[in-house]
XYZ file of C-alpha atoms in Angstrom:
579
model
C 41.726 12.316 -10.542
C 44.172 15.291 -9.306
C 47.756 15.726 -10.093
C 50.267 17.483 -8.371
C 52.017 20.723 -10.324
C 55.236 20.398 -9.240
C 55.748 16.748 -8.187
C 54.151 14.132 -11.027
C 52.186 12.553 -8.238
C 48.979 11.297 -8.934
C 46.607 11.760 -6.139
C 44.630 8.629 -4.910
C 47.207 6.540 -6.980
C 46.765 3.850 -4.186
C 42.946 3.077 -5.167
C 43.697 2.752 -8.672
C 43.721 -0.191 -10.813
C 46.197 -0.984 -13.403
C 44.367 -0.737 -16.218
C 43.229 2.750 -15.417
C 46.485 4.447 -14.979
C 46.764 7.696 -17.490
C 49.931 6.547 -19.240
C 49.607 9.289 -21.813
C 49.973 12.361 -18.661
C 52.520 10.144 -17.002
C 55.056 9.449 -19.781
C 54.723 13.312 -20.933
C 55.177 14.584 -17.180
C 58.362 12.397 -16.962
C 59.657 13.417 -20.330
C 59.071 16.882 -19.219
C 61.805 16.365 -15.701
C 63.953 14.333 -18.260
C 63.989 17.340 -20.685
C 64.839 19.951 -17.868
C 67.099 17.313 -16.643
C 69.021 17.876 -19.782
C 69.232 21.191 -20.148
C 70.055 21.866 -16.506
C 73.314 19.712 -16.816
C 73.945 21.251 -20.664
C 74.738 24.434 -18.723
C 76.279 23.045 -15.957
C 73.836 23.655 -13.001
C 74.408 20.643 -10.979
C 72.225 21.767 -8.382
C 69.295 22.215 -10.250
C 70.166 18.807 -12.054
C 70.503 16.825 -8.433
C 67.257 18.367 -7.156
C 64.959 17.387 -10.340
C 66.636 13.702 -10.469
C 66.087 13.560 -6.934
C 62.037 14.549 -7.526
C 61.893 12.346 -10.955
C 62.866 9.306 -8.694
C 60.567 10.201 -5.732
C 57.564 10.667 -8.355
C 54.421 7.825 -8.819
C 54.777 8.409 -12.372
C 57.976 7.530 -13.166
C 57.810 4.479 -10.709
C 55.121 3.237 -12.808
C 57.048 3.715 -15.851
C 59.839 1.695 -14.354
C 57.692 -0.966 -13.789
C 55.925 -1.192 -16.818
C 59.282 -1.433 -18.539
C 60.747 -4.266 -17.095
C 57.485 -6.287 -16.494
C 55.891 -5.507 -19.545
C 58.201 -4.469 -22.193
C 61.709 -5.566 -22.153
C 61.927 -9.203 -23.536
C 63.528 -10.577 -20.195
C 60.534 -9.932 -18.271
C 59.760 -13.632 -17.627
C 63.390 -14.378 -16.704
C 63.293 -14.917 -12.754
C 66.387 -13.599 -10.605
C 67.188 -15.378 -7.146
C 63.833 -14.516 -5.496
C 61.574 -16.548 -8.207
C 59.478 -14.063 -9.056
C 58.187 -13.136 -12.773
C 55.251 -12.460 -14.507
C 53.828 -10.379 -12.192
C 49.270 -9.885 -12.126
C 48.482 -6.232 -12.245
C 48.155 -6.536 -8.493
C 51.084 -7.043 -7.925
C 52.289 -4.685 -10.254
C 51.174 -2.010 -8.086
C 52.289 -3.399 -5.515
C 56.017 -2.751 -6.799
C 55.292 0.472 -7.736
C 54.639 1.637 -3.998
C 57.828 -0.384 -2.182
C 59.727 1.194 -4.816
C 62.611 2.897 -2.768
C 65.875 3.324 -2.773
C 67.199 2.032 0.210
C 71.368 1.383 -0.747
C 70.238 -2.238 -0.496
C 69.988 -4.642 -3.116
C 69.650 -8.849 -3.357
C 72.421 -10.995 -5.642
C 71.648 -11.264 -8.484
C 71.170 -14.937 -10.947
C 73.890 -16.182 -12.893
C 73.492 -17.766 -16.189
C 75.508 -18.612 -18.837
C 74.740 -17.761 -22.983
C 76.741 -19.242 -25.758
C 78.844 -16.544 -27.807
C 77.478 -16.013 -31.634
C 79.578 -18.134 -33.314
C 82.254 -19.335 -30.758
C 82.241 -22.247 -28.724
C 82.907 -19.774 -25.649
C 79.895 -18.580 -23.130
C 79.430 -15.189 -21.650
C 78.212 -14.833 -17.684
C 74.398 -12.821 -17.433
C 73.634 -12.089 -13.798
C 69.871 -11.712 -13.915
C 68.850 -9.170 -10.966
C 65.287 -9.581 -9.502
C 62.720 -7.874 -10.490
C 62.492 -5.337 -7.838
C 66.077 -4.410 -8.131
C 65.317 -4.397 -12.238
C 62.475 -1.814 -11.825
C 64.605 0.125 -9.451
C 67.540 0.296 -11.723
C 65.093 1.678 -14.716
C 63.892 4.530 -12.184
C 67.584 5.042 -11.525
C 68.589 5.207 -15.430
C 65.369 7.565 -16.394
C 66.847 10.249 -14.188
C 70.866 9.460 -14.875
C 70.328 8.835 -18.699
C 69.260 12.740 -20.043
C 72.502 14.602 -17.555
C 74.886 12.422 -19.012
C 73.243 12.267 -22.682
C 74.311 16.412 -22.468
C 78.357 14.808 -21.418
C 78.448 12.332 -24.073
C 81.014 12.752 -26.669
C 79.400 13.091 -30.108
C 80.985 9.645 -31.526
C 80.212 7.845 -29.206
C 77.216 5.194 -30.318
C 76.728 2.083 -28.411
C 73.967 1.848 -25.655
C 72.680 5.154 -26.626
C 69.002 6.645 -27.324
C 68.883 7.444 -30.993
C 71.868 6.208 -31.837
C 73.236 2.959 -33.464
C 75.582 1.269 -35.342
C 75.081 2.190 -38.873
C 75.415 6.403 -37.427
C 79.010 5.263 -36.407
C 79.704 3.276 -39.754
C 78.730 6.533 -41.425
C 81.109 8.923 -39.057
C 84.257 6.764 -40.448
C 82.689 7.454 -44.093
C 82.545 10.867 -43.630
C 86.119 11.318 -41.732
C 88.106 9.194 -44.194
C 86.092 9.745 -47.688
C 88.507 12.628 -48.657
C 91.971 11.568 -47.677
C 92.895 8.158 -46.827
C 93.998 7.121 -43.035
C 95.786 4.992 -40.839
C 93.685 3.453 -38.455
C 93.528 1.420 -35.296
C 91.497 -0.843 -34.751
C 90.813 -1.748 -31.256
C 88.693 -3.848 -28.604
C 88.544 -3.952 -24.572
C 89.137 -6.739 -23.169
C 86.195 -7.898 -21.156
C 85.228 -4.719 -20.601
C 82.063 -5.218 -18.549
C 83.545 -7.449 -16.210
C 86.631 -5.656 -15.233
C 85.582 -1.752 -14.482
C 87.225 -0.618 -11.085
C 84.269 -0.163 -9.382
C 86.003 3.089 -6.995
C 86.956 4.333 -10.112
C 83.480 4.391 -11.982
C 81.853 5.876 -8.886
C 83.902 8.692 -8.371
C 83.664 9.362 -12.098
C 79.976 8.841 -11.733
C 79.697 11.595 -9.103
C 76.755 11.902 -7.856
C 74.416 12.347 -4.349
C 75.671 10.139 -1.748
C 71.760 8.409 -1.490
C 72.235 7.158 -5.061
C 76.013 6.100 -5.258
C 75.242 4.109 -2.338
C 72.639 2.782 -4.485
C 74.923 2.007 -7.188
C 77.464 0.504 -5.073
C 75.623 -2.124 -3.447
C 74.058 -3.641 -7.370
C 77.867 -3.995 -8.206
C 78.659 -5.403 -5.034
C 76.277 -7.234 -4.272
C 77.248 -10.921 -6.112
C 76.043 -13.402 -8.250
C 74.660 -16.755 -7.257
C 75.663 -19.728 -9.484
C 74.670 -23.260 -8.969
C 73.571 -22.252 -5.193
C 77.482 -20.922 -4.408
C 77.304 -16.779 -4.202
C 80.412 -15.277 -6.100
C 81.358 -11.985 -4.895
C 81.525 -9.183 -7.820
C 84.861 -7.072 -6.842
C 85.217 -5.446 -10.120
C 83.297 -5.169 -13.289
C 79.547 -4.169 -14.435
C 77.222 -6.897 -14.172
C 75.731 -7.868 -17.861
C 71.703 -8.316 -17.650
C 71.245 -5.416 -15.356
C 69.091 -2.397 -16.518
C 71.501 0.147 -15.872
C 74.660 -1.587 -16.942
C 75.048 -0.321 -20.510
C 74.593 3.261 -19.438
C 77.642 2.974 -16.672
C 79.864 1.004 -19.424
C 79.266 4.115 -21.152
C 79.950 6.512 -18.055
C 83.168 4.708 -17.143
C 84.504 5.005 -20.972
C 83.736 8.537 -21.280
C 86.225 11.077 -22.199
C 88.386 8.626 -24.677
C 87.326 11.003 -28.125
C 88.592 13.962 -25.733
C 91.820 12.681 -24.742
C 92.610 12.067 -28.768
C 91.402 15.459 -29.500
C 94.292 16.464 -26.872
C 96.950 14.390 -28.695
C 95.868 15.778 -32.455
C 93.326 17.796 -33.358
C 93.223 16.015 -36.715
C 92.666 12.703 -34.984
C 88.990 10.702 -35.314
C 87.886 8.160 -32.206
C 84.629 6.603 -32.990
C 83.494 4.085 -30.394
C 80.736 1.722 -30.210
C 80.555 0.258 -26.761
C 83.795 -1.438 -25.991
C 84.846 -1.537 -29.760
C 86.609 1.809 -31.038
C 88.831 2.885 -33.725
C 91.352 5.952 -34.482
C 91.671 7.096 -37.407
C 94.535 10.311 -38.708
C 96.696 10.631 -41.642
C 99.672 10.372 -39.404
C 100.993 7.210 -38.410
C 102.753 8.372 -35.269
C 99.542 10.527 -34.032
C 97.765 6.651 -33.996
C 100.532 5.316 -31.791
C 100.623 8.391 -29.635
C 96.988 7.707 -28.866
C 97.299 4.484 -28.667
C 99.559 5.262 -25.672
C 97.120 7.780 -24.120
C 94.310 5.188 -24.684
C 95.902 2.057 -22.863
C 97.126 4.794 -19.870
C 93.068 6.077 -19.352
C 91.929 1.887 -19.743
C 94.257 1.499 -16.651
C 92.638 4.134 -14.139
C 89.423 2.121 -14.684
C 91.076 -1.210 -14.517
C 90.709 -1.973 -17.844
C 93.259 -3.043 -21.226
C 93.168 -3.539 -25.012
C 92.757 -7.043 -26.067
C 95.984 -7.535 -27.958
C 94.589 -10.176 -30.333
C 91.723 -7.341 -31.466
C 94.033 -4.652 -31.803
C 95.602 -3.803 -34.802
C 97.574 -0.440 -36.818
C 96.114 -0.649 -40.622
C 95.875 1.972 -43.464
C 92.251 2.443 -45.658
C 93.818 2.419 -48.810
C 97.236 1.199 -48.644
C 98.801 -2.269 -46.721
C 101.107 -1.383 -43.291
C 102.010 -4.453 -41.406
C 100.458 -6.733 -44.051
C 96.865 -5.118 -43.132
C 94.909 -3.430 -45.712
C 91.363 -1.686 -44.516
C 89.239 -2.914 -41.094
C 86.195 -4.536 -40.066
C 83.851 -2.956 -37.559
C 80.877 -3.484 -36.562
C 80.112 -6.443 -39.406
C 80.998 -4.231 -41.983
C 84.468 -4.413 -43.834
C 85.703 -0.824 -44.879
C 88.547 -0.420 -47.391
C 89.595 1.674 -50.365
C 90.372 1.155 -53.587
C 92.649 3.030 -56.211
C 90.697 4.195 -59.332
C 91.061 6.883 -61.988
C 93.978 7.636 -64.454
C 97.773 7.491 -63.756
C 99.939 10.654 -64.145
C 103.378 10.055 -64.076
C 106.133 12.106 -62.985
C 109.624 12.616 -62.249
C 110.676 11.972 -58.855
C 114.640 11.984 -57.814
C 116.004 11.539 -61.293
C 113.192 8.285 -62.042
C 109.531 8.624 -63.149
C 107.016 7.402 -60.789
C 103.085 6.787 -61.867
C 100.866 8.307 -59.267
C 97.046 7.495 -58.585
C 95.249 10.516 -58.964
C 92.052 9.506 -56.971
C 90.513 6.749 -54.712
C 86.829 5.247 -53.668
C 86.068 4.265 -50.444
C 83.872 0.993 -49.961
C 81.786 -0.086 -47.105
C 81.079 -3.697 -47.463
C 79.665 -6.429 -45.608
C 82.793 -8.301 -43.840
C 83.448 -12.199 -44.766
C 83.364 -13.048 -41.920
C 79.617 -11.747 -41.199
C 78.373 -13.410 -44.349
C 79.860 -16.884 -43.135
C 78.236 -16.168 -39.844
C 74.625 -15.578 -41.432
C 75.014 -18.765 -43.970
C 75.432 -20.763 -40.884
C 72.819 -19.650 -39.245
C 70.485 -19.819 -42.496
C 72.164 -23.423 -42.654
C 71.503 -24.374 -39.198
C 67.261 -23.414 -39.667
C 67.301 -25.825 -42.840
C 68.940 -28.645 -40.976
C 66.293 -28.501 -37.995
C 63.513 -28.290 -40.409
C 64.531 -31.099 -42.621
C 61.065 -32.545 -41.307
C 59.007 -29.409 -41.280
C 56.545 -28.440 -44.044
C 58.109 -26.163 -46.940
C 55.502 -23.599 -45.572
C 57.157 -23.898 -42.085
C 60.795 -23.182 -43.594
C 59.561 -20.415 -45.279
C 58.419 -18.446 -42.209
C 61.401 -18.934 -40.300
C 63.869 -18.163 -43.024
C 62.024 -15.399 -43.959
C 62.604 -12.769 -40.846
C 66.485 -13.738 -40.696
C 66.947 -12.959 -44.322
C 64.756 -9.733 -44.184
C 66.779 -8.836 -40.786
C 70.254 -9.367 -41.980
C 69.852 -7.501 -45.316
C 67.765 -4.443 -43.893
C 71.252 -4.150 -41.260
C 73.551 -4.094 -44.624
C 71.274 -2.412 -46.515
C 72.919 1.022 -46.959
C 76.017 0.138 -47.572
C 77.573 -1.456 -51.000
C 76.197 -4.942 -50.697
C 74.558 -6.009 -53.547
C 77.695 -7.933 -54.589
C 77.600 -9.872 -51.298
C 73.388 -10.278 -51.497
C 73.933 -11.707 -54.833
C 76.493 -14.514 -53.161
C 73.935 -14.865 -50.073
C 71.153 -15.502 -52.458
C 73.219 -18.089 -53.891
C 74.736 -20.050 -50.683
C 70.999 -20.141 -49.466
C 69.433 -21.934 -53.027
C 72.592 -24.736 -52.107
C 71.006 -24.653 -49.126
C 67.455 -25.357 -49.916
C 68.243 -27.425 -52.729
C 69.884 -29.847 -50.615
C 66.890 -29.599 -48.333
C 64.690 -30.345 -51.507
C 67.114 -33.423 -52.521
C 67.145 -34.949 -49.208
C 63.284 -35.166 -48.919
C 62.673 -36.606 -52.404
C 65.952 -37.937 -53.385
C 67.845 -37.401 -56.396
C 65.910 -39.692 -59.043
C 63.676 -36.922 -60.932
C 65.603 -33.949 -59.891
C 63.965 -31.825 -62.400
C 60.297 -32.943 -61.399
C 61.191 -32.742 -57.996
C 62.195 -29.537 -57.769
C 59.466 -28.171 -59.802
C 57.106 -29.593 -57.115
C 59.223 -26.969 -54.710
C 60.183 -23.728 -57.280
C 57.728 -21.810 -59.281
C 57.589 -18.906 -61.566
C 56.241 -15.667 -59.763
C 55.735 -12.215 -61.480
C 57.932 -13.672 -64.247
C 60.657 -14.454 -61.966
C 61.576 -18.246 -62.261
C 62.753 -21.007 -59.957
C 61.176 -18.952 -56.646
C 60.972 -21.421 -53.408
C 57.052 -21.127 -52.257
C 54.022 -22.886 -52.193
C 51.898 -23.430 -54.434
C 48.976 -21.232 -53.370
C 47.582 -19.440 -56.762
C 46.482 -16.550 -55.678
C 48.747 -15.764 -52.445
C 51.556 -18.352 -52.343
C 53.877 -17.842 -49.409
C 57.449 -17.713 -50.905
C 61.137 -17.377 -49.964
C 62.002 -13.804 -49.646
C 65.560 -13.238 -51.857
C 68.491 -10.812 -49.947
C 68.821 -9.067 -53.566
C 65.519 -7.554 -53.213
C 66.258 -5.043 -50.460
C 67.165 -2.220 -51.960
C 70.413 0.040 -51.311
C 69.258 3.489 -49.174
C 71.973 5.557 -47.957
C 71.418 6.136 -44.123
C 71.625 9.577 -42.719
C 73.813 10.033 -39.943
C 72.556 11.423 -36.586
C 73.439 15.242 -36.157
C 76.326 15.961 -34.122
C 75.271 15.533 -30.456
C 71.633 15.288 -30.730
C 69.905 13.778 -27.535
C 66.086 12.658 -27.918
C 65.674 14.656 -24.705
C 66.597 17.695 -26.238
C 62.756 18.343 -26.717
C 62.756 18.093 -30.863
C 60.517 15.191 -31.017
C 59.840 15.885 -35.083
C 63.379 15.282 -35.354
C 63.543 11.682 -33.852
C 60.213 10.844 -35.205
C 60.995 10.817 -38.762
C 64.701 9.543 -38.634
C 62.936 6.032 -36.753
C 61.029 5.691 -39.586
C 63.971 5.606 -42.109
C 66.005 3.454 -39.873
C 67.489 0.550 -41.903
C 66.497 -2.152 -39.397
C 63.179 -1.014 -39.589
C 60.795 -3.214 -41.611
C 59.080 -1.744 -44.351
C 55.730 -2.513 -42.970
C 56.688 -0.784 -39.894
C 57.708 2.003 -42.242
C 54.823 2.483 -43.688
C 52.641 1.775 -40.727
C 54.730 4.616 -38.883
C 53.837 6.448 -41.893
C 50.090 6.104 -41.820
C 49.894 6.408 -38.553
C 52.239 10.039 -38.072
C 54.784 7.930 -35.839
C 51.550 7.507 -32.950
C 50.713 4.587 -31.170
C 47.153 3.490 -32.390
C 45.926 2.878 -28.957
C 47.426 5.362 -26.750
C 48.424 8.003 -29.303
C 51.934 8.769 -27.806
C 54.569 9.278 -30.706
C 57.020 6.160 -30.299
C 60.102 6.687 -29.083
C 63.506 5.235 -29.679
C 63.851 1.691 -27.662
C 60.415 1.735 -27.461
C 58.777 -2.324 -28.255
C 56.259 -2.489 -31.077
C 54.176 -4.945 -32.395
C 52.017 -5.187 -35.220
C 48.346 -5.715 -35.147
C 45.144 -7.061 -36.974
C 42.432 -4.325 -36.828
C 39.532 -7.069 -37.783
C 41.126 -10.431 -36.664
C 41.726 -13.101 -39.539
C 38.934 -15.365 -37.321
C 36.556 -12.568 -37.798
C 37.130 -12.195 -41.679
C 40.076 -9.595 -41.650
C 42.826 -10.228 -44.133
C 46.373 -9.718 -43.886
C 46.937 -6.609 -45.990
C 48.531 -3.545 -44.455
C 45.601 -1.714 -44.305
C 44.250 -4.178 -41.732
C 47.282 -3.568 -39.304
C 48.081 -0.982 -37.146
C 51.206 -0.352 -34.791
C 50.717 -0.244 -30.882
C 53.173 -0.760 -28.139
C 53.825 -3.642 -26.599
C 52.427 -3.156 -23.809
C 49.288 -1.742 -25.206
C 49.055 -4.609 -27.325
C 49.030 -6.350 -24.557
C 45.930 -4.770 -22.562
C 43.676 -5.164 -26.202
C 44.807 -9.169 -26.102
C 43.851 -8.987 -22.326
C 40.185 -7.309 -23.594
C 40.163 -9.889 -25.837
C 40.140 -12.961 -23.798
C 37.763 -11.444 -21.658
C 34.706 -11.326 -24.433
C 35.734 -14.367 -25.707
C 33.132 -16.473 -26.715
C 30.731 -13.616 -27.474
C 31.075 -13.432 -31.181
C 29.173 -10.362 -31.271
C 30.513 -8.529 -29.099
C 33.953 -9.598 -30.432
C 33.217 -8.194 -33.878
C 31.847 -4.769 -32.487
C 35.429 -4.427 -30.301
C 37.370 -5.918 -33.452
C 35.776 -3.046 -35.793
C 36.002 -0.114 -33.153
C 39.388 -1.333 -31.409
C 39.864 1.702 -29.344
C-alpha cells in the first residue's frame, strides 16, 4: 500500500476491502489538512485556505471518513431519505466513497415530523439521503476548522469542544463580581427562516461549493408524496445544518462589543443573553441585535424575550433561566447603614450568585421519570430499574456542577412517590409495610433502597443525591480542537460532566485511546463500552473487564464475532486476545 505526499490518496484504494482500510493514517492525514486549514484562515490567507479545502474534499481519505460517519456512527444512520436507502454492506460502502462528488446537485430531502420535549407542538426534520448526508460531512470537515478560527469566543452551541455547561460558566464568571441587567432572548424559528442570499454571501466561498450549498437548501422536502419547496431557512436533520446556523449568526458578540465595551453576549445556538450593568447599554443592543436578525431574515421571539436584573427585580423579573439552569443572586452579609439625603438608608454590603437547576427542568424530568413507571407498571422491578437508572444518572451528571443538591434532594423524593405508587398498585394497599419490604432493602447501611434482592450483587435504584457536586472548568478563550493541542482536549473530555464515571475512568486507564484502533477520541466522537471476556464466556461485569472503542470499531469486533460463532474455542482465544 502507497500513499500520496501531498494529496491523502491511497493508491489502489479501488481493490480494497472495507475492513482493510488504514483508518489510523487516514484520520491523522485529514486532521493534518484540517489543522493547516486552521491556521491558514487564523492569519487570513484565504488562498492558501481555498486551495487545501479544495484538496481535503478531492482526497480518498476524507471521503471515507465521510462515509463512515454517517453510515456507521451518527445514530440516524438507519433513517432512509427519499431514495430508500440505509444500512448500507461494506460493498456498497465503497461504492459511495468513489461517486462521491460534488456536482451542485442534490435530491429532496424526507420530511418527518418529532414531537417537542414537553409541548404538544412538533418540529419538521427533513432527512437528506444518504449520499447527499456523506457529501455534506466531506463538505463540513473542510468548512468546520476556517470558520472555528472566525468564531466568536462565546459562542457555544454546535461547536467542537464546546457545550452548554462552558457557556453557563461564562455568565458565572461575567456577573460573579457586580450584579447585571440582562436580556434574555430567543430566535424565533431560527432554522427555518435564514435568508438563504444572505447566508451565502456571508458564507463566501468558491463558486464550486456555494453552488453546492445552494442547491441542499433549495432543493425541498417531500411530505406525504407532495414536494414543498424550501425558499428560506436551514433544513434541520442535515449534516451541515448546525455549522451554517452558526455561520449565519456570526458576528452578534461583535456588534455588542461595538455598542459597549462593558457589554457580555453569550449565545448558545439560537438562545443568547446580554448581560451589562447599564440598563440602557441592554436596550441599545437590543436594538442593534433585532436590526442584524433582519439582514438574515430572522426576529426575536417576543414571548422568549425578556429585560431582568441578577440580583434585583425590574419589570417584576428577578434572575433568568438558560439553558435548564436558573441563575439568580441573592443578598447576604451584614447591613451598614448610612445617611443618604437627610434619611438613613441600610445598604447590603455583599451578594452570592447561584446557579440552580430551573423549575421548570425538574418538572420536565419528574415527568419523564413518571411516564417510564407508568409503562412499566407490568414489567419486572429488575426491568424498572435499568431504565430508570440511565435517565437519573444522565440528568444529574448535566446539573452536576452547579448548586443542586437542594433540588437532587426534592428529585430523590418525587421519584420514591413515584415508585411507591408503582409498589402499591401491584400489591395493593393491605400490608403496606410487608409489601414494601418485599421491594426496599437496606444496602451498605442505607435503608429503604429500591433493588432486588440479589445478596451478593443486587441491582438497585441509583439515588440523584449521590452524584457529587464538581465545579466544571470552562473552555479557554477561543480554543479550537484543530488548533493541534490534542493533550489539551484529551483531558478536559474526560472531566466532562455528562461523561459517565465509567467512561471516566475507562478514558483514564486507557490514556484517552481507543482500545482497538489506538486513536485518542475526539470530541463528537461515538463510544461504546465493551466486555473484554464476554459474560457467555465467564467474564464478569467489573470495570476491569471493559474497555472503550468507537463505535464503529465496536462494530467490526461484533462483526468478527458472528463470524466464529459457534466455535467455542476459537471464541475464547479472540475473547482473551481481542485485538
Amino acid at each position: 500500500m502507497e500513499w500520496d505526499n501531498d494529496i491523502p490518496v491511497c493508491k489502489g484504494a479501488d481493490h480494497m476491502e472495507w475492513k482493510n482500510i488504514p483508518w489510523k493514517h487516514i484520520e491523522k492525514r485529514v486532521f493534518k489538512l484540517q489543522k493547516r486549514i486552521y491556521r491558514a484562515a487564523k492569519r487570513g490567507d484565504v488562498r492558501v485556505v481555498r486551495k487545501l479545502q479544495k484538496i481535503l474534499m478531492q482526497s480518498w481519505s476524507a471521503r471515507c471518513l465521510a462515509v463512515r460517519q454517517v453510515t456507521q456512527d451518527n445514530k440516524g444512520k438507519k433513517t432512509a431519505g427519499v431514495d430508500g436507502k440505509k444500512n448500507l454492506t461494506p460493498k456498497q460502502r465503497l461504492t459511495l466513497i468513489k461517486n462521491l462528488r460534488i456536482i451542485g446537485k442534490s435530491k429532496p430531502a424526507r420530511r418527518i415530523w418529532i414531537p417537542k420535549p414537553g409541548k404538544d407542538e412538533k418540529r419538521p426534520l427533513s432527512i437528506p439521503t444518504i449520499h447527499d448526508r456523506a457529501l455534506q460531512a466531506l463538505v463540513k470537515l473542510a468548512l468546520e476548522p476556517e470558520w472555528e478560527s472566525k468564531f466568536e469566543p462565546n459562542s457555544y452551541g454546535f461547536r467542537p469542544g464546546r457545550s452548554c455547561h462552558d457557556a453557563v460558566g461564562q455568565i458565572y464568571l461575567s456577573i460573579n463580581k457586580q450584579p447585571k441587567f440582562v436580556l434574555d432572548a430567543d430566535i424565533a424559528k431560527c432554522f427555518d427562516k435564514i435568508n438563504h442570499k444572505a447566508l451565502l454571501e456571508k458564507l463566501n466561498t468558491f463558486p464550486t461549493l456555494r453552488r453546492q450549498i445552494r442547491s441542499w437548501l433549495e432543493a425541498g422536502a417531500i411530505d406525504e408524496a407532495q414536494l414543498i419547496p424550501t425558499s428560506e431557512g436551514t433544513p434541520q436533520g442535515g449534516v451541515i445544518s448546525p455549522l451554517l446556523a452558526n455561520i449565519a449568526l456570526h458576528g452578534m458578540e461583535e456588534l455588542t462589543k461595538k455598542v459597549s465595551k462593558t457589554a457580555c453576549l453569550v449565545r448558545y445556538a439560537d438562545d443568547f443573553v446580554i448581560l451589562d450593568k447599564d440598563i440602557t447599554v441592554v436596550q441599545r443592543c437590543k436594538e442593534a441585535i433585532e436590526e442584524f436578525l433582519k439582514g438574515m431574515g430572522l426576529e426575536l421571539k417576543d414571548t422568549k424575550t425578556r429585560i431582568s436584573h441578577t440580583l434585583q427585580k425590574y419589570e417584576g423579573n428577578v434572575g433568568f433561566d438558560f439553558l435548564g439552569f436558573n441563575i439568580r443572586q441573592y443578598k447576604v452579609g451584614k447591613c451598614h447603614y448610612g445617611k443618604t439625603g437627610g434619611r438613613y438608608e441600610s445598604k447590603i454590603l455583599d451578594f452570592k450568585t447561584n446557579i440552580t437547576p430551573s423549575k421548570e427542568a425538574l418538572k420536565k424530568h419528574t415527568a419523564k421519570v413518571g411516564k417510564i413507571v407508568h409503562n412499566h407498571k407490568d414489567a419486572s422491578q429488575a426491568a424498572l430499574i435499568k431504565h430508570l437508572n440511565p435517565v437519573i444518572r444522565g440528568w444529574s451528571n448535566y446539573y452536576s456542577c452547579v448548586v443542586s443538591k437542594k433540588t437532587f434532594s426534592k428529585a430523590d423524593k418525587n421519584t420514591y412517590q413515584q415508585i411507591r405508587a408503582w409498589v402499591v398498585k401491584r400489591r395493593g394497599r393491605n400490608h403496606i409495610t410487608k409489601v414494601m419490604k418485599k421491594y426496599f432493602h437496606t444496602i451498605n447501611g442505607r435503608k429503604w433502597v429500591f433493588s432486588t434482592r440479589e445478596d451478593n450483587n443486587p441491582l438497585r435504584l441509583l439515588t440523584h443525591a449521590e452524584t457529587p457536586i464538581v465545579r466544571h472548568k470552562k473552555v479557554v478563550g477561543e480554543k479550537s480542537p484543530y488548533d493541534g493541542d490534542t493533550l489539551y482536549w484529551s483531558e478536559r473530555m474526560g472531566k466532562h460532566p455528562e461523561v459517565p464515571k465509567i467512561v471516566a475512568t475507562l478514558l483514564k486507564a486507557q490514556k484517552g485511546k481507543c482500545a482497538h484502533c489506538g486513536l485518542l477520541f475526539k470530541d463528537g466522537d461515538n463510544w461504546e463500552i465493551d466486555h473484554i471476556i464476554r459474560t457467555t464466556l465467564g467474564g464478569n461485569d467489573n470495570v476491569q473487564n471493559k474497555h472503550l472503542l468507537h463505535r464503529h470499531c465496536h462494530d467490526y469486533k461484533t462483526a468478527r464475532d458472528k463470524q466464529v460463532a459457534g466455535n467455542k474455542e476459537l471464541e475464547r482465544y479472540l475473547d482473551q486476545n481481542p485485538f
